[in-house]
């Protein structure tokens, strides 16, 4: 009978990169993906919303303005889009693969709450995320909405307006406080290389420490203060 050695039984890291539109998330996810590959480590890149699935296609129609949706209904579609992927993410992590996630539950809650619909509070928006896997590492690419607006390609989709992005930025910070979650805030107003170096330094430290990769899974919990 074969017993797994300690290296084989180690699970991968779940790494989430969050930020405003045009904060450089996708470039950083790609850089981190290449970094793991260069280290000879297995890695998967997941982007939410995943527009290829049935829920993702409905979300895409909404974001590109082809379809209208009730705020609550589209919110739950975004959440379902994450829930439908979580078992495959979990099994990849258990197989030792590292998983990099481009947007996750944090975007889920703040983009919906930023609509300022009095019937859709931040805590209402957070609730469907409870129970999803908690990231081992969470990065927030911090950039002002003014700088984000000056970057190319801004303005094509539903949420890409400066005042919306500015609310989103405040809500991200409030959400992180209310979750008491460890978040690495990275100044994303710099070059891609500078940002990548900061992210890789944290990841290298975590890999060297090894503990996160052997830990049990944790899940996302309730907001500590559920007043709003
Ligand atoms: P992206 O493909 O990363 O550019 O995201 C598309 C847009 O959708 C972007 O403006 C952020 C927004 N978004 C991403 N995830 C969610 C979510 O779960 N809920 C809501 N309401 N918006 C989201």
PDB file of C-alpha atoms and ligand atoms in Angstrom:
ATOM      1  CA  UNK A   1       0.000   0.000   0.000  1.00  0.00           C
ATOM      2  CA  UNK A   2       1.381   3.424  -0.956  1.00  0.00           C
ATOM      3  CA  UNK A   3       1.408   6.183   1.642  1.00  0.00           C
ATOM      4  CA  UNK A   4       1.540   9.769   0.403  1.00  0.00           C
ATOM      5  CA  UNK A   5       4.735  11.543   1.389  1.00  0.00           C
ATOM      6  CA  UNK A   6       4.462  14.917   3.113  1.00  0.00           C
ATOM      7  CA  UNK A   7       5.134  16.893  -0.086  1.00  0.00           C
ATOM      8  CA  UNK A   8       2.431  15.039  -2.012  1.00  0.00           C
ATOM      9  CA  UNK A   9      -0.149  15.624   0.732  1.00  0.00           C
ATOM     10  CA  UNK A  10       0.357  19.379   0.768  1.00  0.00           C
ATOM     11  CA  UNK A  11      -2.480  21.344  -0.720  1.00  0.00           C
ATOM     12  CA  UNK A  12      -2.047  24.331  -3.000  1.00  0.00           C
ATOM     13  CA  UNK A  13      -2.547  27.967  -2.053  1.00  0.00           C
ATOM     14  CA  UNK A  14      -5.738  29.848  -2.868  1.00  0.00           C
ATOM     15  CA  UNK A  15      -4.659  33.341  -3.865  1.00  0.00           C
ATOM     16  CA  UNK A  16      -7.218  36.062  -4.613  1.00  0.00           C
ATOM     17  CA  UNK A  17      -6.453  39.344  -6.347  1.00  0.00           C
ATOM     18  CA  UNK A  18      -9.073  42.080  -5.981  1.00  0.00           C
ATOM     19  CA  UNK A  19      -9.244  45.679  -7.100  1.00  0.00           C
ATOM     20  CA  UNK A  20     -11.112  48.279  -9.106  1.00  0.00           C
ATOM     21  CA  UNK A  21     -11.642  47.986 -12.841  1.00  0.00           C
ATOM     22  CA  UNK A  22      -8.352  48.875 -14.594  1.00  0.00           C
ATOM     23  CA  UNK A  23      -6.294  48.352 -11.439  1.00  0.00           C
ATOM     24  CA  UNK A  24      -4.180  45.779 -13.290  1.00  0.00           C
ATOM     25  CA  UNK A  25      -5.604  42.608 -11.733  1.00  0.00           C
ATOM     26  CA  UNK A  26      -5.467  40.487 -14.851  1.00  0.00           C
ATOM     27  CA  UNK A  27      -1.843  41.451 -15.620  1.00  0.00           C
ATOM     28  CA  UNK A  28      -0.855  40.625 -12.043  1.00  0.00           C
ATOM     29  CA  UNK A  29      -2.684  37.307 -12.097  1.00  0.00           C
ATOM     30  CA  UNK A  30      -0.837  36.426 -15.293  1.00  0.00           C
ATOM     31  CA  UNK A  31       2.516  37.458 -13.780  1.00  0.00           C
ATOM     32  CA  UNK A  32       1.835  35.350 -10.692  1.00  0.00           C
ATOM     33  CA  UNK A  33       0.786  32.419 -12.876  1.00  0.00           C
ATOM     34  CA  UNK A  34       4.127  32.685 -14.749  1.00  0.00           C
ATOM     35  CA  UNK A  35       5.968  32.944 -11.428  1.00  0.00           C
ATOM     36  CA  UNK A  36       4.516  29.630 -10.189  1.00  0.00           C
ATOM     37  CA  UNK A  37       5.287  27.976 -13.520  1.00  0.00           C
ATOM     38  CA  UNK A  38       8.904  29.146 -13.342  1.00  0.00           C
ATOM     39  CA  UNK A  39       9.162  27.618  -9.870  1.00  0.00           C
ATOM     40  CA  UNK A  40       7.999  24.314 -11.372  1.00  0.00           C
ATOM     41  CA  UNK A  41       4.730  24.477  -9.401  1.00  0.00           C
ATOM     42  CA  UNK A  42       1.298  23.498 -10.704  1.00  0.00           C
ATOM     43  CA  UNK A  43      -1.045  26.440 -10.990  1.00  0.00           C
ATOM     44  CA  UNK A  44      -4.525  27.315 -12.298  1.00  0.00           C
ATOM     45  CA  UNK A  45      -5.914  30.762 -13.122  1.00  0.00           C
ATOM     46  CA  UNK A  46      -9.624  31.352 -12.476  1.00  0.00           C
ATOM     47  CA  UNK A  47     -11.386  34.582 -13.403  1.00  0.00           C
ATOM     48  CA  UNK A  48     -14.747  35.607 -11.966  1.00  0.00           C
ATOM     49  CA  UNK A  49     -17.237  36.129 -13.393  1.00  0.00           C
ATOM     50  CA  UNK A  50     -16.557  33.088 -15.577  1.00  0.00           C
ATOM     51  CA  UNK A  51     -18.528  34.215 -18.624  1.00  0.00           C
ATOM     52  CA  UNK A  52     -18.390  30.785 -20.329  1.00  0.00           C
ATOM     53  CA  UNK A  53     -20.980  29.037 -18.110  1.00  0.00           C
ATOM     54  CA  UNK A  54     -24.797  29.484 -18.354  1.00  0.00           C
ATOM     55  CA  UNK A  55     -24.805  31.886 -15.363  1.00  0.00           C
ATOM     56  CA  UNK A  56     -21.754  33.643 -16.817  1.00  0.00           C
ATOM     57  CA  UNK A  57     -23.511  34.194 -20.143  1.00  0.00           C
ATOM     58  CA  UNK A  58     -26.431  35.872 -18.345  1.00  0.00           C
ATOM     59  CA  UNK A  59     -23.978  38.028 -16.386  1.00  0.00           C
ATOM     60  CA  UNK A  60     -22.172  38.981 -19.596  1.00  0.00           C
ATOM     61  CA  UNK A  61     -25.443  40.090 -21.224  1.00  0.00           C
ATOM     62  CA  UNK A  62     -26.157  42.232 -18.181  1.00  0.00           C
ATOM     63  CA  UNK A  63     -22.671  43.787 -18.011  1.00  0.00           C
ATOM     64  CA  UNK A  64     -22.596  44.632 -21.693  1.00  0.00           C
ATOM     65  CA  UNK A  65     -26.089  46.187 -21.496  1.00  0.00           C
ATOM     66  CA  UNK A  66     -27.811  43.576 -23.698  1.00  0.00           C
ATOM     67  CA  UNK A  67     -30.115  42.523 -20.849  1.00  0.00           C
ATOM     68  CA  UNK A  68     -31.642  44.146 -17.791  1.00  0.00           C
ATOM     69  CA  UNK A  69     -31.790  42.348 -14.449  1.00  0.00           C
ATOM     70  CA  UNK A  70     -33.160  43.124 -11.025  1.00  0.00           C
ATOM     71  CA  UNK A  71     -30.237  44.119  -8.731  1.00  0.00           C
ATOM     72  CA  UNK A  72     -30.846  41.218  -6.325  1.00  0.00           C
ATOM     73  CA  UNK A  73     -31.282  38.710  -9.085  1.00  0.00           C
ATOM     74  CA  UNK A  74     -28.048  39.584 -10.898  1.00  0.00           C
ATOM     75  CA  UNK A  75     -26.248  39.678  -7.572  1.00  0.00           C
ATOM     76  CA  UNK A  76     -27.254  36.084  -6.900  1.00  0.00           C
ATOM     77  CA  UNK A  77     -26.159  35.082 -10.403  1.00  0.00           C
ATOM     78  CA  UNK A  78     -22.653  36.417  -9.711  1.00  0.00           C
ATOM     79  CA  UNK A  79     -22.589  34.453  -6.463  1.00  0.00           C
ATOM     80  CA  UNK A  80     -23.881  31.293  -8.169  1.00  0.00           C
ATOM     81  CA  UNK A  81     -21.106  31.717 -10.736  1.00  0.00           C
ATOM     82  CA  UNK A  82     -18.591  31.344  -7.883  1.00  0.00           C
ATOM     83  CA  UNK A  83     -20.443  28.542  -6.082  1.00  0.00           C
ATOM     84  CA  UNK A  84     -20.636  26.432  -9.237  1.00  0.00           C
ATOM     85  CA  UNK A  85     -16.825  26.545  -9.565  1.00  0.00           C
ATOM     86  CA  UNK A  86     -15.881  25.972  -5.943  1.00  0.00           C
ATOM     87  CA  UNK A  87     -15.806  22.163  -5.847  1.00  0.00           C
ATOM     88  CA  UNK A  88     -13.408  22.002  -8.792  1.00  0.00           C
ATOM     89  CA  UNK A  89     -11.224  24.686  -7.172  1.00  0.00           C
ATOM     90  CA  UNK A  90     -11.223  22.700  -3.939  1.00  0.00           C
ATOM     91  CA  UNK A  91     -10.250  19.477  -5.623  1.00  0.00           C
ATOM     92  CA  UNK A  92      -7.437  21.198  -7.525  1.00  0.00           C
ATOM     93  CA  UNK A  93      -6.137  22.706  -4.276  1.00  0.00           C
ATOM     94  CA  UNK A  94      -6.280  19.287  -2.628  1.00  0.00           C
ATOM     95  CA  UNK A  95      -4.305  17.820  -5.528  1.00  0.00           C
ATOM     96  CA  UNK A  96      -1.508  20.281  -4.720  1.00  0.00           C
ATOM     97  CA  UNK A  97      -2.304  22.847  -7.410  1.00  0.00           C
ATOM     98  CA  UNK A  98      -2.097  26.545  -6.568  1.00  0.00           C
ATOM     99  CA  UNK A  99      -5.150  28.528  -7.680  1.00  0.00           C
ATOM    100  CA  UNK A 100      -5.024  32.221  -8.570  1.00  0.00           C
ATOM    101  CA  UNK A 101      -8.425  33.932  -8.561  1.00  0.00           C
ATOM    102  CA  UNK A 102      -9.063  37.187 -10.405  1.00  0.00           C
ATOM    103  CA  UNK A 103     -11.975  38.774  -8.442  1.00  0.00           C
ATOM    104  CA  UNK A 104     -13.961  36.863  -5.847  1.00  0.00           C
ATOM    105  CA  UNK A 105     -16.615  37.355  -3.183  1.00  0.00           C
ATOM    106  CA  UNK A 106     -15.243  40.748  -2.149  1.00  0.00           C
ATOM    107  CA  UNK A 107     -16.018  42.200  -5.587  1.00  0.00           C
ATOM    108  CA  UNK A 108     -19.305  40.347  -5.383  1.00  0.00           C
ATOM    109  CA  UNK A 109     -20.446  42.238  -2.306  1.00  0.00           C
ATOM    110  CA  UNK A 110     -19.052  45.695  -3.021  1.00  0.00           C
ATOM    111  CA  UNK A 111     -20.107  46.127  -6.660  1.00  0.00           C
ATOM    112  CA  UNK A 112     -23.709  45.328  -5.774  1.00  0.00           C
ATOM    113  CA  UNK A 113     -23.678  47.472  -2.617  1.00  0.00           C
ATOM    114  CA  UNK A 114     -22.191  50.375  -4.616  1.00  0.00           C
ATOM    115  CA  UNK A 115     -25.439  50.653  -6.565  1.00  0.00           C
ATOM    116  CA  UNK A 116     -26.898  52.412  -3.511  1.00  0.00           C
ATOM    117  CA  UNK A 117     -30.099  50.412  -3.692  1.00  0.00           C
ATOM    118  CA  UNK A 118     -31.609  50.873  -0.190  1.00  0.00           C
ATOM    119  CA  UNK A 119     -32.877  47.291  -0.331  1.00  0.00           C
ATOM    120  CA  UNK A 120     -29.442  45.869  -1.112  1.00  0.00           C
ATOM    121  CA  UNK A 121     -27.081  46.552   1.778  1.00  0.00           C
ATOM    122  CA  UNK A 122     -23.490  45.374   2.041  1.00  0.00           C
ATOM    123  CA  UNK A 123     -24.421  42.723   4.590  1.00  0.00           C
ATOM    124  CA  UNK A 124     -27.275  41.442   2.377  1.00  0.00           C
ATOM    125  CA  UNK A 125     -24.798  41.300  -0.497  1.00  0.00           C
ATOM    126  CA  UNK A 126     -22.217  39.453   1.586  1.00  0.00           C
ATOM    127  CA  UNK A 127     -24.529  36.710   2.844  1.00  0.00           C
ATOM    128  CA  UNK A 128     -24.511  34.418  -0.237  1.00  0.00           C
ATOM    129  CA  UNK A 129     -20.701  34.323  -0.070  1.00  0.00           C
ATOM    130  CA  UNK A 130     -20.645  32.791   3.426  1.00  0.00           C
ATOM    131  CA  UNK A 131     -19.247  29.272   3.217  1.00  0.00           C
ATOM    132  CA  UNK A 132     -17.114  29.745   0.102  1.00  0.00           C
ATOM    133  CA  UNK A 133     -13.414  28.972   0.565  1.00  0.00           C
ATOM    134  CA  UNK A 134     -11.450  31.675   2.354  1.00  0.00           C
ATOM    135  CA  UNK A 135      -8.332  32.705   0.434  1.00  0.00           C
ATOM    136  CA  UNK A 136      -4.936  31.858   1.911  1.00  0.00           C
ATOM    137  CA  UNK A 137      -3.665  35.144   0.490  1.00  0.00           C
ATOM    138  CA  UNK A 138      -5.773  38.152  -0.440  1.00  0.00           C
ATOM    139  CA  UNK A 139      -4.313  41.068  -2.379  1.00  0.00           C
ATOM    140  CA  UNK A 140      -6.073  44.362  -2.999  1.00  0.00           C
ATOM    141  CA  UNK A 141      -4.631  46.398  -5.859  1.00  0.00           C
ATOM    142  CA  UNK A 142      -5.246  49.894  -4.626  1.00  0.00           C
ATOM    143  CA  UNK A 143      -5.624  52.687  -7.143  1.00  0.00           C
ATOM    144  CA  UNK A 144      -7.640  55.886  -7.085  1.00  0.00           C
ATOM    145  CA  UNK A 145     -10.710  55.973  -9.312  1.00  0.00           C
ATOM    146  CA  UNK A 146      -9.183  59.002 -11.110  1.00  0.00           C
ATOM    147  CA  UNK A 147      -6.005  57.099 -12.056  1.00  0.00           C
ATOM    148  CA  UNK A 148      -8.057  54.025 -13.021  1.00  0.00           C
ATOM    149  CA  UNK A 149     -10.231  56.194 -15.278  1.00  0.00           C
ATOM    150  CA  UNK A 150      -7.156  57.447 -17.171  1.00  0.00           C
ATOM    151  CA  UNK A 151      -6.045  53.902 -18.052  1.00  0.00           C
ATOM    152  CA  UNK A 152      -7.061  52.555 -21.471  1.00  0.00           C
ATOM    153  CA  UNK A 153     -10.330  50.832 -22.226  1.00  0.00           C
ATOM    154  CA  UNK A 154     -12.313  52.362 -19.355  1.00  0.00           C
ATOM    155  CA  UNK A 155     -15.993  52.984 -19.861  1.00  0.00           C
ATOM    156  CA  UNK A 156     -17.102  50.055 -22.016  1.00  0.00           C
ATOM    157  CA  UNK A 157     -19.144  48.160 -19.405  1.00  0.00           C
ATOM    158  CA  UNK A 158     -21.955  48.886 -16.984  1.00  0.00           C
ATOM    159  CA  UNK A 159     -19.928  49.650 -13.813  1.00  0.00           C
ATOM    160  CA  UNK A 160     -17.071  51.549 -15.456  1.00  0.00           C
ATOM    161  CA  UNK A 161     -17.992  55.043 -14.308  1.00  0.00           C
ATOM    162  CA  UNK A 162     -15.775  57.057 -12.029  1.00  0.00           C
ATOM    163  CA  UNK A 163     -18.298  57.790  -9.270  1.00  0.00           C
ATOM    164  CA  UNK A 164     -19.277  54.104  -9.097  1.00  0.00           C
ATOM    165  CA  UNK A 165     -15.606  53.067  -8.880  1.00  0.00           C
ATOM    166  CA  UNK A 166     -14.983  55.575  -6.143  1.00  0.00           C
ATOM    167  CA  UNK A 167     -17.840  54.085  -4.060  1.00  0.00           C
ATOM    168  CA  UNK A 168     -16.510  50.602  -4.823  1.00  0.00           C
ATOM    169  CA  UNK A 169     -13.079  51.550  -3.466  1.00  0.00           C
ATOM    170  CA  UNK A 170     -14.531  52.846  -0.169  1.00  0.00           C
ATOM    171  CA  UNK A 171     -16.754  49.801   0.160  1.00  0.00           C
ATOM    172  CA  UNK A 172     -13.822  47.404  -0.383  1.00  0.00           C
ATOM    173  CA  UNK A 173     -11.973  49.014   2.516  1.00  0.00           C
ATOM    174  CA  UNK A 174     -15.053  48.970   4.760  1.00  0.00           C
ATOM    175  CA  UNK A 175     -15.705  45.330   3.899  1.00  0.00           C
ATOM    176  CA  UNK A 176     -12.149  44.246   4.730  1.00  0.00           C
ATOM    177  CA  UNK A 177     -12.445  46.003   8.109  1.00  0.00           C
ATOM    178  CA  UNK A 178     -15.752  44.358   8.871  1.00  0.00           C
ATOM    179  CA  UNK A 179     -14.403  40.911   7.965  1.00  0.00           C
ATOM    180  CA  UNK A 180     -11.215  41.334   9.999  1.00  0.00           C
ATOM    181  CA  UNK A 181      -9.467  39.487   7.186  1.00  0.00           C
ATOM    182  CA  UNK A 182      -5.764  39.804   6.405  1.00  0.00           C
ATOM    183  CA  UNK A 183      -5.432  41.736   3.163  1.00  0.00           C
ATOM    184  CA  UNK A 184      -2.239  42.829   1.444  1.00  0.00           C
ATOM    185  CA  UNK A 185      -2.961  46.269   0.016  1.00  0.00           C
ATOM    186  CA  UNK A 186      -0.617  46.987  -2.866  1.00  0.00           C
ATOM    187  CA  UNK A 187      -0.147  50.418  -4.448  1.00  0.00           C
ATOM    188  CA  UNK A 188      -1.279  49.661  -7.995  1.00  0.00           C
ATOM    189  CA  UNK A 189      -0.547  53.129  -9.348  1.00  0.00           C
ATOM    190  CA  UNK A 190       3.019  51.930 -10.114  1.00  0.00           C
ATOM    191  CA  UNK A 191       4.425  49.893 -12.980  1.00  0.00           C
ATOM    192  CA  UNK A 192       3.372  46.274 -13.569  1.00  0.00           C
ATOM    193  CA  UNK A 193       6.876  45.151 -12.553  1.00  0.00           C
ATOM    194  CA  UNK A 194       6.896  47.058  -9.274  1.00  0.00           C
ATOM    195  CA  UNK A 195       3.503  45.670  -8.290  1.00  0.00           C
ATOM    196  CA  UNK A 196       4.493  42.127  -9.326  1.00  0.00           C
ATOM    197  CA  UNK A 197       7.642  42.264  -7.184  1.00  0.00           C
ATOM    198  CA  UNK A 198       5.589  43.176  -4.086  1.00  0.00           C
ATOM    199  CA  UNK A 199       3.063  40.401  -4.692  1.00  0.00           C
ATOM    200  CA  UNK A 200       5.758  37.804  -5.355  1.00  0.00           C
ATOM    201  CA  UNK A 201       7.576  38.760  -2.150  1.00  0.00           C
ATOM    202  CA  UNK A 202       4.484  37.919  -0.091  1.00  0.00           C
ATOM    203  CA  UNK A 203       3.871  34.690  -2.008  1.00  0.00           C
ATOM    204  CA  UNK A 204       7.516  33.593  -1.653  1.00  0.00           C
ATOM    205  CA  UNK A 205       7.329  34.234   2.092  1.00  0.00           C
ATOM    206  CA  UNK A 206       4.187  32.116   2.368  1.00  0.00           C
ATOM    207  CA  UNK A 207       5.672  29.301   0.290  1.00  0.00           C
ATOM    208  CA  UNK A 208       8.825  29.322   2.416  1.00  0.00           C
ATOM    209  CA  UNK A 209       6.766  29.186   5.596  1.00  0.00           C
ATOM    210  CA  UNK A 210       4.779  26.198   4.185  1.00  0.00           C
ATOM    211  CA  UNK A 211       2.138  26.348   6.899  1.00  0.00           C
ATOM    212  CA  UNK A 212      -0.691  27.785   4.846  1.00  0.00           C
ATOM    213  CA  UNK A 213      -0.359  25.044   2.283  1.00  0.00           C
ATOM    214  CA  UNK A 214      -0.807  22.285   4.868  1.00  0.00           C
ATOM    215  CA  UNK A 215      -3.609  24.004   6.790  1.00  0.00           C
ATOM    216  CA  UNK A 216      -7.213  22.879   6.765  1.00  0.00           C
ATOM    217  CA  UNK A 217      -9.556  24.888   4.565  1.00  0.00           C
ATOM    218  CA  UNK A 218     -11.278  27.827   6.156  1.00  0.00           C
ATOM    219  CA  UNK A 219     -14.462  29.358   4.817  1.00  0.00           C
ATOM    220  CA  UNK A 220     -15.733  32.915   4.532  1.00  0.00           C
ATOM    221  CA  UNK A 221     -17.771  33.907   7.578  1.00  0.00           C
ATOM    222  CA  UNK A 222     -20.277  36.557   8.607  1.00  0.00           C
ATOM    223  CA  UNK A 223     -19.534  40.265   8.692  1.00  0.00           C
ATOM    224  CA  UNK A 224     -18.590  41.131  12.257  1.00  0.00           C
ATOM    225  CA  UNK A 225     -20.897  44.113  12.399  1.00  0.00           C
ATOM    226  CA  UNK A 226     -24.124  43.541  10.524  1.00  0.00           C
ATOM    227  CA  UNK A 227     -25.644  46.992  11.069  1.00  0.00           C
ATOM    228  CA  UNK A 228     -25.823  47.800   7.322  1.00  0.00           C
TER     229      UNK A 228
HETATM  230  P1  LIG B   1     -14.151  41.952 -14.992  1.00  0.00           P
HETATM  231  O1  LIG B   1     -14.460  40.834 -15.960  1.00  0.00           O
HETATM  232  O2  LIG B   1     -13.145  41.582 -13.931  1.00  0.00           O
HETATM  233  O3  LIG B   1     -13.816  43.256 -15.708  1.00  0.00           O
HETATM  234  O4  LIG B   1     -15.522  42.208 -14.187  1.00  0.00           O
HETATM  235  C1  LIG B   1     -16.640  42.656 -14.854  1.00  0.00           C
HETATM  236  C2  LIG B   1     -17.391  43.683 -14.045  1.00  0.00           C
HETATM  237  O5  LIG B   1     -18.281  43.027 -13.145  1.00  0.00           O
HETATM  238  C3  LIG B   1     -16.547  44.614 -13.220  1.00  0.00           C
HETATM  239  O6  LIG B   1     -17.049  45.947 -13.382  1.00  0.00           O
HETATM  240  C4  LIG B   1     -16.741  44.158 -11.810  1.00  0.00           C
HETATM  241  C5  LIG B   1     -18.084  43.518 -11.822  1.00  0.00           C
HETATM  242  N1  LIG B   1     -18.200  42.372 -10.929  1.00  0.00           N
HETATM  243  C6  LIG B   1     -17.341  41.353 -10.811  1.00  0.00           C
HETATM  244  N2  LIG B   1     -17.795  40.436  -9.935  1.00  0.00           N
HETATM  245  C7  LIG B   1     -18.987  40.928  -9.502  1.00  0.00           C
HETATM  246  C8  LIG B   1     -19.954  40.424  -8.600  1.00  0.00           C
HETATM  247  O7  LIG B   1     -19.836  39.347  -8.022  1.00  0.00           O
HETATM  248  N3  LIG B   1     -21.068  41.192  -8.404  1.00  0.00           N
HETATM  249  C9  LIG B   1     -21.261  42.383  -9.060  1.00  0.00           C
HETATM  250  N4  LIG B   1     -22.369  43.073  -8.817  1.00  0.00           N
HETATM  251  N5  LIG B   1     -20.351  42.878  -9.925  1.00  0.00           N
HETATM  252  C10 LIG B   1     -19.231  42.154 -10.137  1.00  0.00           C
END
